[in-house]
Structures are given as structure tokens and as C-alpha cells.
XYZ file of C-alpha atoms in Angstrom:
716
model
C -94.815 82.787 48.808
C -96.698 80.275 49.420
C -98.402 80.435 53.000
C -97.027 76.504 53.213
C -93.438 77.418 52.632
C -93.990 80.864 54.699
C -94.338 78.794 57.853
C -91.050 76.226 57.096
C -89.038 79.122 56.087
C -90.182 81.003 58.908
C -88.982 77.613 61.016
C -85.705 77.568 59.347
C -84.852 81.217 61.021
C -85.726 79.937 64.238
C -89.242 80.873 65.199
C -91.471 78.782 66.799
C -95.369 78.087 65.705
C -98.537 77.306 66.203
C -100.383 76.293 64.138
C -103.463 77.945 63.623
C -107.195 76.971 63.656
C -108.787 74.524 60.888
C -104.213 74.306 59.474
C -104.025 70.461 57.572
C -101.521 67.988 59.536
C -98.989 68.785 56.599
C -98.768 72.392 58.027
C -99.229 71.394 61.912
C -96.399 68.499 61.911
C -94.367 71.852 59.751
C -94.981 73.919 63.083
C -93.100 74.125 66.488
C -94.915 74.546 69.353
C -94.926 78.534 70.321
C -96.759 81.429 72.217
C -98.860 83.814 71.320
C -97.102 86.203 70.283
C -96.019 83.240 67.304
C -99.972 82.454 66.268
C -100.806 86.098 65.530
C -97.966 85.155 62.726
C -100.657 82.947 60.770
C -102.965 85.731 60.365
C -100.314 86.955 57.598
C -100.774 85.168 54.050
C -97.496 85.801 52.810
C -93.954 86.228 52.927
C -91.768 87.894 50.784
C -87.933 87.311 50.463
C -86.434 90.160 50.693
C -82.728 92.221 52.099
C -82.086 94.721 54.539
C -81.136 96.751 51.886
C -84.048 96.089 50.382
C -86.436 95.937 52.452
C -85.200 99.583 53.348
C -86.030 100.798 49.888
C -89.899 99.564 49.881
C -92.070 102.836 49.969
C -94.951 100.759 49.811
C -95.405 97.634 51.638
C -98.631 95.684 51.722
C -101.448 94.493 54.702
C -100.642 90.551 55.522
C -96.839 90.816 54.488
C -94.253 89.385 55.864
C -91.173 89.876 55.053
C -88.274 87.531 55.907
C -84.459 89.148 54.926
C -82.237 85.967 53.883
C -78.278 88.129 54.191
C -76.418 86.087 56.467
C -75.994 87.157 60.034
C -79.318 89.247 59.450
C -81.830 86.221 58.733
C -85.288 86.883 60.386
C -88.540 88.254 59.976
C -89.655 91.216 59.761
C -93.818 92.623 59.791
C -94.456 96.781 59.161
C -95.992 98.103 62.119
C -97.464 101.367 60.580
C -98.074 102.955 64.070
C -94.274 103.297 64.713
C -93.209 106.609 63.318
C -91.222 107.261 65.068
C -87.727 105.167 65.649
C -84.772 104.636 65.280
C -83.221 102.481 62.068
C -80.954 100.139 64.666
C -80.080 97.354 61.939
C -81.412 95.314 63.754
C -84.760 94.911 65.535
C -85.930 98.517 63.477
C -85.821 99.433 59.980
C -86.455 102.457 58.307
C -87.268 102.534 54.494
C -87.173 105.776 52.733
C -89.822 107.939 53.626
C -90.283 106.677 56.917
C -91.740 102.764 57.228
C -90.689 101.037 60.293
C -90.354 97.027 59.819
C -89.478 94.967 63.351
C -87.764 92.182 63.784
C -89.988 88.981 64.562
C -88.368 86.670 66.994
C -89.871 85.055 70.137
C -86.501 84.442 72.315
C -85.300 86.694 74.585
C -81.788 86.006 72.526
C -80.813 88.748 70.183
C -78.494 88.174 67.519
C -75.146 90.467 66.974
C -74.822 89.831 63.703
C -78.647 90.881 63.414
C -77.227 94.332 63.667
C -74.268 93.528 61.486
C -71.215 92.284 62.922
C -69.734 89.965 61.083
C -66.886 88.241 63.244
C -64.542 87.671 60.169
C -61.182 88.406 62.317
C -60.867 92.079 60.366
C -63.769 93.818 60.547
C -64.439 96.429 63.087
C -67.115 94.973 65.071
C -67.344 97.223 67.864
C -69.464 99.612 67.350
C -72.548 97.203 65.904
C -71.608 94.620 69.592
C -73.307 98.313 70.980
C -75.439 98.569 69.392
C -77.368 95.081 69.651
C -76.486 95.745 73.911
C -78.635 98.863 73.447
C -81.327 97.563 71.517
C -81.671 94.848 73.969
C -81.592 97.005 76.815
C -84.145 99.035 75.000
C -86.554 96.102 74.850
C -85.739 95.755 78.783
C -83.125 93.333 78.773
C -82.489 90.147 77.279
C -79.203 88.562 75.921
C -77.223 89.408 73.327
C -76.143 86.292 71.791
C -72.186 86.084 69.896
C -72.471 83.073 67.679
C -68.742 81.630 67.142
C -67.032 84.077 65.224
C -63.768 86.901 66.181
C -65.239 90.298 66.560
C -62.252 93.175 66.900
C -63.434 95.466 68.572
C -62.061 99.008 69.530
C -61.267 100.213 72.677
C -59.606 103.860 73.198
C -58.531 105.612 76.084
C -61.046 106.974 77.992
C -63.745 107.950 75.114
C -63.662 104.408 73.133
C -65.347 101.148 75.797
C -68.428 98.419 75.446
C -71.031 100.135 77.842
C -72.943 97.006 79.556
C -76.473 97.861 80.649
C -78.650 96.269 83.974
C -80.077 93.568 82.626
C -78.192 92.165 79.061
C -76.188 89.264 78.986
C -73.181 89.151 76.524
C -73.415 85.006 76.390
C -71.277 82.921 73.116
C -70.300 79.866 72.212
C -66.736 79.768 74.680
C -63.919 79.672 73.084
C -65.380 79.691 69.495
C -66.698 83.617 70.473
C -63.777 85.832 70.720
C -63.563 89.719 71.287
C -60.094 90.434 70.028
C -58.495 94.031 70.972
C -57.593 95.754 67.184
C -54.360 95.665 66.280
C -52.263 98.453 67.614
C -54.939 99.848 69.584
C -53.148 102.027 71.940
C -54.028 102.859 75.130
C -57.253 102.432 76.902
C -59.460 102.131 80.111
C -61.361 99.025 79.888
C -63.324 96.845 76.546
C -66.917 96.235 78.299
C -68.085 98.508 81.038
C -67.395 101.610 82.648
C -65.808 104.797 84.264
C -65.925 106.014 87.979
C -69.073 107.056 88.960
C -71.123 106.367 86.055
C -74.593 104.996 87.032
C -75.073 101.827 88.061
C -75.416 98.543 86.617
C -76.949 95.625 87.456
C -78.281 92.158 86.731
C -75.654 90.917 84.276
C -74.039 87.877 83.081
C -71.728 87.984 81.022
C -70.046 84.458 79.733
C -68.889 81.551 77.448
C -67.049 84.066 75.490
C -63.061 84.564 74.679
C -61.285 88.048 75.429
C -58.682 88.568 73.261
C -56.578 92.132 74.632
C -53.879 91.461 71.704
C -51.174 91.694 73.200
C -47.870 90.848 70.650
C -50.038 93.297 67.842
C -50.826 96.308 70.719
C -47.716 97.860 70.004
C -48.727 101.460 71.159
C -49.416 101.027 74.111
C -48.327 101.453 77.030
C -48.428 99.888 80.925
C -46.813 101.861 83.447
C -47.728 105.296 85.939
C -46.971 108.733 85.184
C -43.441 108.714 85.658
C -42.910 107.085 82.891
C -44.695 106.935 81.132
C -43.897 109.320 77.057
C -45.277 111.699 76.543
C -47.222 112.804 79.919
C -48.031 115.700 82.496
C -46.247 114.721 86.159
C -50.184 114.309 86.773
C -50.828 110.768 84.181
C -53.707 109.737 83.803
C -55.340 106.302 83.931
C -56.468 105.231 80.651
C -53.342 103.008 80.495
C -54.795 100.347 82.644
C -56.334 97.377 79.456
C -59.231 96.164 81.283
C -61.405 94.090 79.622
C -63.981 93.590 82.106
C -64.244 96.764 84.538
C -67.808 97.959 86.651
C -67.382 101.077 89.261
C -71.037 101.039 90.187
C -72.925 97.960 89.774
C -75.626 94.961 91.577
C -75.036 91.140 90.599
C -73.174 91.382 88.082
C -71.647 87.609 86.501
C -68.460 86.970 84.797
C -68.835 82.821 84.197
C -67.042 80.126 81.331
C -64.941 82.989 80.591
C -61.331 82.845 78.694
C -59.123 86.378 78.568
C -56.669 85.134 76.159
C -54.043 86.217 76.247
C -54.615 89.082 79.081
C -52.653 91.832 80.115
C -54.250 94.200 81.517
C -53.695 95.779 84.874
C -56.929 93.468 85.743
C -58.291 91.469 83.948
C -61.981 91.815 86.006
C -62.487 94.921 87.994
C -65.629 95.365 89.642
C -64.683 97.826 92.573
C -67.295 99.978 94.603
C -67.574 99.066 98.567
C -70.413 100.332 99.129
C -71.942 96.966 95.720
C -72.412 93.666 96.282
C -72.729 90.701 94.545
C -70.563 90.043 91.819
C -69.401 86.422 91.147
C -66.172 85.195 89.126
C -66.377 81.455 87.785
C -64.608 78.653 86.083
C -63.071 81.299 84.048
C -58.996 81.274 82.178
C -56.763 82.978 82.641
C -53.710 83.078 80.882
C -51.302 86.434 81.223
C -48.886 88.172 78.248
C -47.253 91.469 80.675
C -47.694 94.346 77.479
C -45.269 96.779 76.409
C -44.258 99.615 79.244
C -43.301 99.829 82.594
C -41.707 96.167 83.539
C -43.012 96.124 86.622
C -46.122 97.382 86.686
C -48.921 95.943 89.022
C -51.242 93.922 88.172
C -54.663 91.439 89.522
C -56.468 89.449 86.837
C -59.459 90.125 89.315
C -59.711 92.277 91.525
C -63.548 93.034 93.655
C -64.363 94.969 96.410
C -68.180 94.785 97.774
C -70.369 92.679 99.945
C -71.276 89.420 99.494
C -68.431 88.353 96.138
C -67.220 84.957 95.208
C -64.463 84.403 93.120
C -64.613 80.576 92.185
C -63.187 77.691 90.173
C -61.614 79.903 87.696
C -57.738 79.012 86.495
C -54.854 81.224 85.791
C -51.463 80.323 84.396
C -48.565 82.179 83.343
C -44.497 81.895 82.588
C -42.360 82.641 85.507
C -40.499 85.389 83.188
C -43.916 87.485 82.479
C -44.137 88.106 85.940
C -48.290 88.304 87.158
C -48.453 89.881 90.898
C -51.290 88.738 91.650
C -53.977 86.363 90.100
C -56.910 87.663 92.886
C -57.676 90.059 95.185
C -60.264 90.174 97.139
C -61.953 93.180 99.376
C -64.484 93.690 101.502
C -66.942 92.450 103.234
C -68.552 88.173 102.902
C -65.852 87.354 100.413
C -65.453 83.612 99.729
C -62.361 82.504 97.463
C -62.449 78.449 96.503
C -61.357 76.291 94.372
C -59.477 77.762 91.689
C -55.738 77.016 90.354
C -53.472 79.239 89.899
C -49.860 78.260 88.057
C -46.918 81.073 87.671
C -48.490 84.054 89.807
C -46.531 85.550 92.288
C -49.442 85.328 94.355
C -52.674 83.966 94.553
C -54.853 85.735 96.461
C -54.793 89.208 98.124
C -56.945 89.336 100.543
C -58.149 92.782 102.384
C -60.921 94.023 104.641
C -62.865 97.342 102.864
C -63.849 100.657 103.558
C -67.606 98.827 104.309
C -69.376 100.432 106.781
C -69.512 97.357 108.587
C -66.503 95.694 111.306
C -66.313 92.644 109.630
C -64.412 90.969 106.815
C -65.836 87.617 106.865
C -63.513 86.013 104.444
C -62.763 81.902 103.276
C -60.581 80.740 101.314
C -60.283 77.471 101.455
C -59.281 74.396 98.555
C -57.404 76.215 95.916
C -53.674 75.838 94.583
C -51.084 77.919 93.821
C -48.587 76.502 92.157
C -45.182 78.113 91.822
C -45.314 81.152 93.288
C -43.867 83.453 96.070
C -46.524 84.386 97.898
C -49.602 81.805 98.265
C -52.063 84.426 100.323
C -51.821 87.627 101.790
C -53.869 89.067 104.665
C -53.773 92.929 104.943
C -55.852 95.845 106.999
C -57.814 98.738 104.978
C -57.421 102.005 107.272
C -59.636 101.600 110.248
C -60.855 98.327 108.973
C -60.043 95.249 111.201
C -58.909 91.523 109.317
C -61.786 89.799 111.509
C -63.921 86.674 110.487
C -60.875 84.676 108.614
C -60.826 80.972 107.554
C -58.138 79.766 105.102
C -57.844 75.611 105.031
C -57.500 73.168 102.026
C -55.124 75.178 100.391
C -52.432 73.548 98.461
C -48.947 76.479 98.277
C -46.018 75.719 96.152
C -43.169 78.217 95.864
C -40.711 78.868 93.079
C -38.965 81.316 95.779
C -36.092 80.729 93.743
C -36.440 81.200 90.510
C -38.872 84.409 91.427
C -36.361 85.602 93.367
C -38.461 87.841 95.024
C -37.310 89.693 98.300
C -39.806 88.781 100.127
C -41.653 84.825 100.324
C -44.423 83.453 101.664
C -46.808 80.683 102.015
C -49.962 82.216 104.169
C -50.240 85.625 106.377
C -50.170 88.889 106.096
C -48.653 92.175 104.300
C -45.935 93.883 104.987
C -46.963 96.609 106.497
C -44.065 99.056 105.517
C -46.592 98.872 102.169
C -49.777 99.671 103.737
C -49.332 100.599 107.691
C -52.765 100.016 108.499
C -53.144 99.459 112.198
C -56.091 98.261 112.101
C -56.785 94.622 114.499
C -56.786 91.188 113.417
C -59.572 88.721 114.933
C -60.640 85.644 114.299
C -57.474 83.646 111.822
C -58.120 80.233 111.975
C -55.575 79.362 109.429
C -56.313 75.457 108.765
C -54.934 71.985 106.725
C -53.116 73.923 104.238
C -49.770 72.643 102.606
C -46.810 74.249 101.665
C -43.954 73.680 99.905
C -40.627 75.351 98.885
C -37.196 75.520 96.941
C -34.863 74.814 99.134
C -32.707 77.045 99.089
C -28.302 76.842 100.742
C -26.935 80.183 99.086
C -27.336 83.677 100.032
C -28.850 86.207 98.211
C -28.143 89.054 97.390
C -31.378 90.627 99.011
C -34.122 88.492 100.637
C -36.014 90.416 103.952
C -35.157 87.428 106.278
C -38.962 88.751 107.696
C -40.988 89.135 104.844
C -39.813 85.379 104.686
C -42.146 82.134 106.253
C -44.506 79.103 105.997
C -47.493 80.928 107.981
C -46.697 84.240 109.247
C -48.328 87.315 110.890
C -46.257 88.974 111.661
C -47.603 92.551 111.301
C -47.713 95.628 113.615
C -50.833 95.141 115.046
C -52.841 93.750 117.794
C -53.960 90.106 116.742
C -56.759 88.247 119.087
C -58.239 84.799 118.912
C -55.679 82.934 116.109
C -55.406 79.709 114.974
C -53.182 77.948 113.250
C -53.548 74.076 112.996
C -52.643 70.818 111.083
C -50.224 72.035 108.601
C -47.909 71.186 106.357
C -45.004 73.193 105.944
C -41.612 72.064 104.282
C -38.672 73.076 103.121
C -39.276 76.437 104.487
C -35.811 78.015 103.954
C -36.320 80.536 106.806
C -39.371 80.869 109.306
C -41.419 78.069 109.240
C -44.716 79.969 111.220
C -43.723 83.714 113.285
C -45.890 84.877 115.606
C -45.224 89.106 115.521
C -42.959 90.524 114.504
C -38.829 92.382 115.118
C -39.961 95.804 115.897
C -41.650 94.484 118.724
C -45.205 96.164 117.608
C -48.919 95.011 118.779
C -50.203 91.824 121.196
C -50.808 88.552 119.971
C -53.405 88.015 122.117
C -55.603 84.101 122.968
C -53.181 81.905 120.082
C -53.003 78.232 119.552
C -49.939 77.029 117.067
C -50.402 73.470 117.159
C -50.361 69.819 114.867
C -48.732 71.558 112.677
C -45.932 69.690 110.356
C -42.668 71.764 109.682
C -39.563 69.945 107.538
C -36.034 71.667 107.160
C -37.081 75.494 108.481
C -33.696 77.212 108.964
C -31.431 76.044 106.142
C -31.423 79.348 104.615
C -28.175 80.981 105.739
C -29.588 83.747 107.213
C -28.020 87.368 107.922
C -30.224 88.078 111.242
C -30.177 83.611 112.703
C -33.419 84.425 114.187
C -35.641 84.310 111.577
C -34.057 79.776 111.101
C -36.548 78.979 113.458
C -39.132 75.977 113.454
C -41.041 78.341 114.960
C -41.009 81.923 115.881
C -42.581 83.706 118.452
C -41.974 87.623 118.726
C -43.374 90.988 120.424
C -45.711 90.723 122.924
C -47.976 87.752 123.894
C -50.148 87.820 126.262
C -52.139 83.634 125.823
C -50.569 81.385 123.849
C -51.172 77.484 123.133
C -47.976 75.732 120.888
C -48.411 72.331 120.849
C -47.944 68.983 119.406
C -46.188 70.246 116.263
C -43.526 68.175 115.176
C -39.806 69.954 113.617
C -37.629 67.734 111.880
C -34.346 68.515 110.378
C -33.993 65.891 108.184
C -29.782 67.122 106.294
C -27.197 64.065 107.354
C -25.671 67.791 108.800
C -28.316 69.796 110.198
C -28.815 73.332 109.222
C -32.070 74.174 110.376
C -31.072 76.083 114.583
C -33.904 76.318 115.916
C -37.257 74.406 116.897
C -38.715 77.265 118.332
C -37.556 80.048 119.552
C -39.099 82.809 122.104
C -36.083 84.805 123.165
C -37.150 87.477 126.411
C -34.706 90.305 123.801
C -37.295 90.003 120.800
C -40.718 89.390 123.324
C -42.603 89.065 126.609
C -43.717 86.472 127.002
C -47.306 85.958 129.936
C -49.290 82.688 130.167
C -46.801 80.849 127.584
C -47.246 77.610 127.113
C -44.534 75.278 124.772
C -44.619 72.535 125.740
C -45.085 68.011 123.551
C -43.417 69.412 120.538
C -41.263 66.642 118.526
C -38.208 67.372 118.110
C -35.562 65.668 115.654
C -32.873 66.179 113.692
C -29.808 63.016 112.598
C -27.177 65.335 114.026
C -28.419 67.538 116.321
C -29.655 71.160 116.701
C -33.280 73.050 116.675
C -32.910 73.869 119.970
C -35.841 75.708 122.068
C -34.310 79.086 123.118
C -36.932 80.218 125.592
C -37.905 83.315 127.451
C -37.963 82.265 131.133
C -41.935 81.754 132.252
C -42.549 80.575 129.756
C -44.415 76.916 130.980
C -42.558 73.520 128.528
C -41.719 69.964 129.509
C -38.874 69.086 131.481
C -36.303 68.138 128.857
C -34.688 65.344 130.752
C -33.856 64.138 134.496
C -33.043 66.242 136.950
C -31.045 63.412 139.445
C -27.896 61.657 137.435
C -26.059 58.328 139.163
C -22.106 57.487 138.667
C -20.410 54.463 139.914
C -17.759 56.521 141.778
C -16.801 60.062 142.052
C -15.892 63.049 140.036
C -17.867 61.037 137.077
C -15.371 60.425 133.579
C -18.492 61.160 131.429
C -21.661 62.479 131.329
C -23.112 66.609 131.006
C -24.426 67.941 134.314
C -26.095 71.508 134.125
C -26.353 73.879 137.425
C -29.232 71.876 139.937
C -29.032 68.904 138.663
C -27.866 66.028 141.972
C -25.396 63.057 141.319
C -25.767 60.271 143.315
C -22.645 57.684 143.852
C -23.872 53.744 143.222
C -21.095 52.382 144.375
C -18.640 51.742 147.092
C -17.779 54.763 149.281
C -14.674 55.887 150.801
C -15.039 55.429 154.368
C -17.073 56.490 157.244
C -19.345 60.388 156.695
C -17.678 60.002 153.019
C -21.097 61.183 150.260
C -22.838 59.740 148.107
C -25.311 62.680 146.706
C -23.108 65.613 144.725
C -25.419 69.101 144.080
C -24.347 70.166 140.127
C -23.803 73.801 141.481
C -22.039 74.550 137.894
C -22.099 73.290 135.087
C -20.202 71.459 132.633
C -18.567 68.567 131.067
C -17.020 65.518 132.819
C -14.207 63.442 130.850
C -11.470 64.750 128.920
C -11.340 66.218 125.159
C -8.346 66.113 123.893
C -6.610 67.048 120.652
C -9.553 69.319 119.515
C -8.662 72.443 118.906
C -10.873 74.822 117.139
C -11.698 78.907 115.446
C -14.392 81.242 115.115
C -14.609 85.148 114.677
C -15.845 87.122 117.773
C -18.661 88.374 118.189
C -20.098 85.012 115.806
C -21.612 81.564 117.426
C -19.583 79.285 115.187
C -16.422 76.943 116.027
C -15.171 75.313 113.366
C -12.744 71.813 114.666
C -10.907 70.032 113.798
C -12.657 67.087 114.727
C -16.027 66.034 116.123
C -16.263 63.004 116.695
C -16.109 63.298 120.572
C -18.108 65.804 120.278
C -22.481 65.531 120.965
C -25.021 68.683 121.578
C -25.189 69.615 124.870
C -21.605 69.138 125.986
C -19.914 72.184 127.331
C -16.528 72.863 126.332
C -13.563 75.098 127.025
C -11.990 77.397 124.138
C -8.334 78.228 125.238
C -8.775 81.524 123.416
C -10.483 83.957 126.257
C -10.557 80.777 128.175
C -14.377 81.140 126.743
C -17.044 78.941 128.491
C -20.067 77.727 125.959
C -22.853 75.250 125.132
C -22.607 73.047 121.774
C -26.241 73.296 120.716
C -25.760 71.998 116.770
C -22.571 70.259 115.148
C -22.215 69.745 111.640
C -19.862 67.570 109.979
C -17.207 70.685 111.595
C -18.936 72.971 111.962
C -20.011 74.260 115.990
C -22.859 76.135 117.189
C -22.404 77.687 119.903
C -25.150 78.819 122.050
C -23.651 82.097 122.492
C -21.182 84.440 120.933
C -17.802 84.367 120.725
C -16.062 87.062 123.051
C -12.757 86.884 121.760
C -11.276 85.425 118.132
C -9.663 82.457 118.307
C -7.220 81.010 115.925
C -6.895 76.906 115.955
C -7.617 77.346 119.620
C -7.661 73.801 122.241
C -11.238 72.782 122.994
C -11.688 71.104 126.054
C -14.349 70.057 128.426
C -15.545 72.108 131.168
C -15.638 70.823 134.143
C -18.639 70.561 136.706
C -18.513 71.872 139.550
C -20.131 69.608 142.478
C -20.804 70.338 146.762
C -21.731 67.640 148.835
C -24.537 66.828 150.658
C -25.673 63.484 151.534
C -22.842 61.230 153.931
C -22.638 57.052 154.774
C -23.347 57.380 158.119
C -20.986 55.814 160.450
């Protein structure tokens, strides 16, 4: 090959050269600019076109010759290195002839093509070992990038025996979805495709980007993702080699996974970066399409699982059909984590966020701007052993729950993970939940199984102490049970310095719960020391009211000190959503304490003990009373033709005609002479302020008359 032809060939091979002094104008125009390494090649006068096999058969390389390998995918220039007698033949960068001559590839960039090492990307050849060879060769160079041209590269992970090992400072990059790593048919159980095991040397400074990983779920019929108890053919202890991770690192620093598509993906985790003592992980702009693998239908899974210090999960997309039971999109453990601007559709949980064993006492988690659709749980928080959940901001997220479709035993928009499953009792401190939107499917029929205490829009309900909590300016629509809950039914833990303000809650508690305390806009339980529940809007839009309590803080369910509940707007079309507040809670005066009547006794109206009643019309004679104090609550007037039926131990009364009834009236049920106040009316169903002592069957219902005592008279 002539010198001019040689230069053109080098240029065509992707090399960059600088013309040597004295080269003609035509030669200079054919040679792009480059560094000194390429410039030195101009000292060679001849370049021979050859193949890998021919070069390995070359026993007498000529001085000042370059060898241009023309094999498809392996194109490039080699030169003989007479001083090297030890380097191994790695197929891509070093070729060794039959008599030990070393030919070394000449390249100017830190990018090595995986095809140089024999990877075909043809979709049928197993390229696993060739990919590993490329990674190892770049590692020997001190780092660089292994590049995957467009193609489908078959890989063959196997149990704990076989995977592609990542090396420090060696990046993997492809051409986006055109560069595919695909698991071979019937690969069986395996631990990981790319990565390592526990206890291995640290992997630093690695980027994996612009690739697609295909776990070939449908064609891997010999895998079983499940635990030891159900895994066929395993002993009682089982093993871990069925996890089917795509990318897994357990001793790391500065790891990035960016613009990688995982489709289909099926593993316990698609990306697992897990060591609480490690730091600096970033997963961004990736796509996850989950398909359930063969095995236990209920195997746990999270697309992204990160444990460590200072990590970010941003801009990713997660997709799954509801029937695939994709349990978790993201799980973050540790300090200084940011989960932002991700989109999930169909995953049961958007984010699980947990503190870590990390030696510090902080969590410092920010979860913002995410959108979770067709979920059952949006964002869940929980502590880890003695490490608190501290300094957490959850803001600006949109959570749309397909609660009926998923039919899970619990459902929540944003809140704490149930303590029954992970009973760590470390505290929650400095928690801000603000500006989020939570939307539920309406549910009017009672489920066979529903843990009602774990069904809420926003809630911190673990048996843990909580300090400095702000739940503000959130929108919660159609929560079947509680809109916002503080505390737990076991009355464990103390909540201190709590603010629930500016939230809008629509149609809370419309589900026919077995425990009616959970049918509330806002429910406060356990011990509370210092709380403000103010300026919230709680609305029931149904023609027949379905929710029960606007705000409930009942003395039977907690103790309350320095608690203020006021200036909340409560509205329903047919009455209901009443306040059920313990004595001592500072609240609004709900009505005037002074009433007026043109004559005595009054012909209508409801009066409560402590009210003052003034007669505005003429009175009969000297010393006639003009003012009365109400000693016993009741409703004035006559109620006729109304009968009611109800069961002892319930607070519902079905009446034949509710036209003359109003919320707040005091009635008496003839059977047992039971006096009750009406707190809600829904059609012919009347809700009472407390349970019936005795059953009533078409029993007469009348108004319970108030009792008055005079206290002022007209002077003689």
C-alpha cells in the first residue's frame, strides 16, 4: 500500500493523523489533525492490508510496516512491537503470532470497540466472554470506554458462577436502544448481568450509558425468582443466585447509570447499588419496562435500589401493567439522597425511602416533582434500626392511586411504612410534606380484606415519636378512608410540634369502614403535644353525605395538649363531616350562645346546655321571665309520623321520612327512651352522635324537648 493510500486507509479507520513536515498539499488535505502519537506513524512507509488470522500467522514482520486489519468489526491498524515478548493475545488490542511476535493496535481515543474483541452483536452468538475481554483490556490500559456499536449482544449469566465484571474507570457506552445486551434463551437462575458480589474489591468511577438491557423474560423458562421455601430443588437454606439483577454493585464509589433502557426487565432489582458505607451513585434518564419472571408470583422487586451516601435518582420512567405486580419503582436507603422528576405508571409503590445503617444520624432526603400513576402506595417512609428519619422534604409530587384496581390490603398516597412489617422505632424528625396532589379511585363497597389503619391520603401513623412535622398545602381527592392521619390506633409514640394547614380534602371517608374512626378528613391519635390544625378545607360533594368526621381527635384515642383546631372550612350538601374533638382542644365557637324567641316556650330550634334564650315579644304580667338558661339540650317543637329502625351497638337509624329532620337536632327514640343528636343525614339513613343502647324496630321518633330555667324578669 502506498503512503497516500495508507493515510487514507488510516483516516477511514477512524484514526486521526497530522501530516509530517514536507508532506505535499494533497497528502495534508487527506489527513485530519491529531496528536503526536498519530504523527509518529508517518515515519512508516508501507501499510499492508491483512486479517487477524494472517497477522497471527506472520512470523517475520517487516520494520517500518503498518498492518491494516480489514476483518469486519475489527478494522484498524497494528504495528509490531519487537520489545514486547510477554503480552497476552486479547484479540482486540494485542495479537500474538505463532512465533511470539506482538502486534499492537494503534488508536488515538480512549474508546475501545467491543467488536474488536470478537463480539458480533448478531443476536445469536454468545458475546459474553468477548465483552469481558474488552472491559479487562481497557482496565489494563488504566481506564477508558468500551463502546458497543449498534447490534444485539447475547450474554449468558449463570447463578453465582458467571457474570460480566465491571472494572474501575471503565465505562460502557452504546448507541441507545440500538445497542442491546440480551440474556440468552433459558439462561436459568443468575445473580447479575453486569456487576459483582458482596465482599469484592471496590469499583470506582464507572459510567454505564446509552445501552439497552433485555432480560429475555419470555424465553428464560428455566429461571425461578423466589425464596428458599418455594424454590424447586433447594435445601432449607436456599441460595441467593436467583435475583436476576441487571446491574449490581456492592462496593462502589462514583457510579453512574444514565440513559439505559431495561426492557423487558424482571429482576428483584434492575439496578442495585447497595452498601451503606459507600457513596456517590446516580441513576438518571433510564426506562424500566417490568414483566414478571417465572417463579413466585409475589416475589419482591424494586427497579432501582440504592443504599449509600449522596445519591440521586432523577428523570427515570417506570412502566408496568397492573397484573405484572411490579412492587416498587425506586427504593432509597441512606443519607443525602434526591429522588426527583421520575415518572412511574402501574408500579405498586413509587418510592420507598428508608434511613440507613450509615454512621451519621441524618437522612437528608428530598423527594420532589415525581409523578406516580396507577399506584397503590405513592411514597413510603420508614426508619432503619436506631437510625432516625430526619430532615425529609416531600414536595410537588403527583400521586394517582388505582386502589380498587390493585386491591391491596393497604393504600396510601404519602406516609409511613406499616410498623408491623418493620417495627424499628427510631424517631421521625423535621418532616415536611407540602404541595403534593393525591387522587384516589372512589370505593363504595366493603372489601374482604383492607387494613383500614393503613389506608390514607397522607399519614404518619407508626408507633414512633415524631417531632417538627409540617403537612401543608396538599390536595387530596376521594380518599376512601382518612385524608390525613397523625398517630396510630395503638396510641404509641408522641407527636410534638405538628402543623396541618392549608390542605384541601375532598370526599374523605366515603368507604363503609368497619372502624368508623378512619372515615375522617383529618384524624389525630396517640399523644400529641403542640399541634395546629388550621385553614384546611374539607368537603363532601355527594348528594347524600358519605364521610363522617371532618376532624376527629377523640379522647378515647389519644391525649392532646396545646392543640389548636380552628379556622377550617367544612362543607357538605346534606350535613355531616362534624368535629369530634376531645375536651381541652382549643377550637372555634361553632355557633352563637345567645338565642331569641318571640314567645316562650319556643316553637322550633335546637338549644344546647349553657345557651341563653331571650324573649323578644310581650310577656304576661309583672315578674314574668324574659330570659332563660338552657339546662338540658333539646329541640323545640313537635315531630310526628316519623319512625326509626336501628341495631343496638350501632349509630345508624333508618327512618321512614327524613324531610323534617336536620343535622344537629336532638331526638328521642321511644324504644328505650334513647336521646341522641343527629350528626348526619343521608337519604333515610340518620347518623347519631353515639351508638344505640337498645334495638329499635319502627319505633316512634320525636324531638327531645330542651329544659329551661328563668333568670331574668320584667320589673313590676
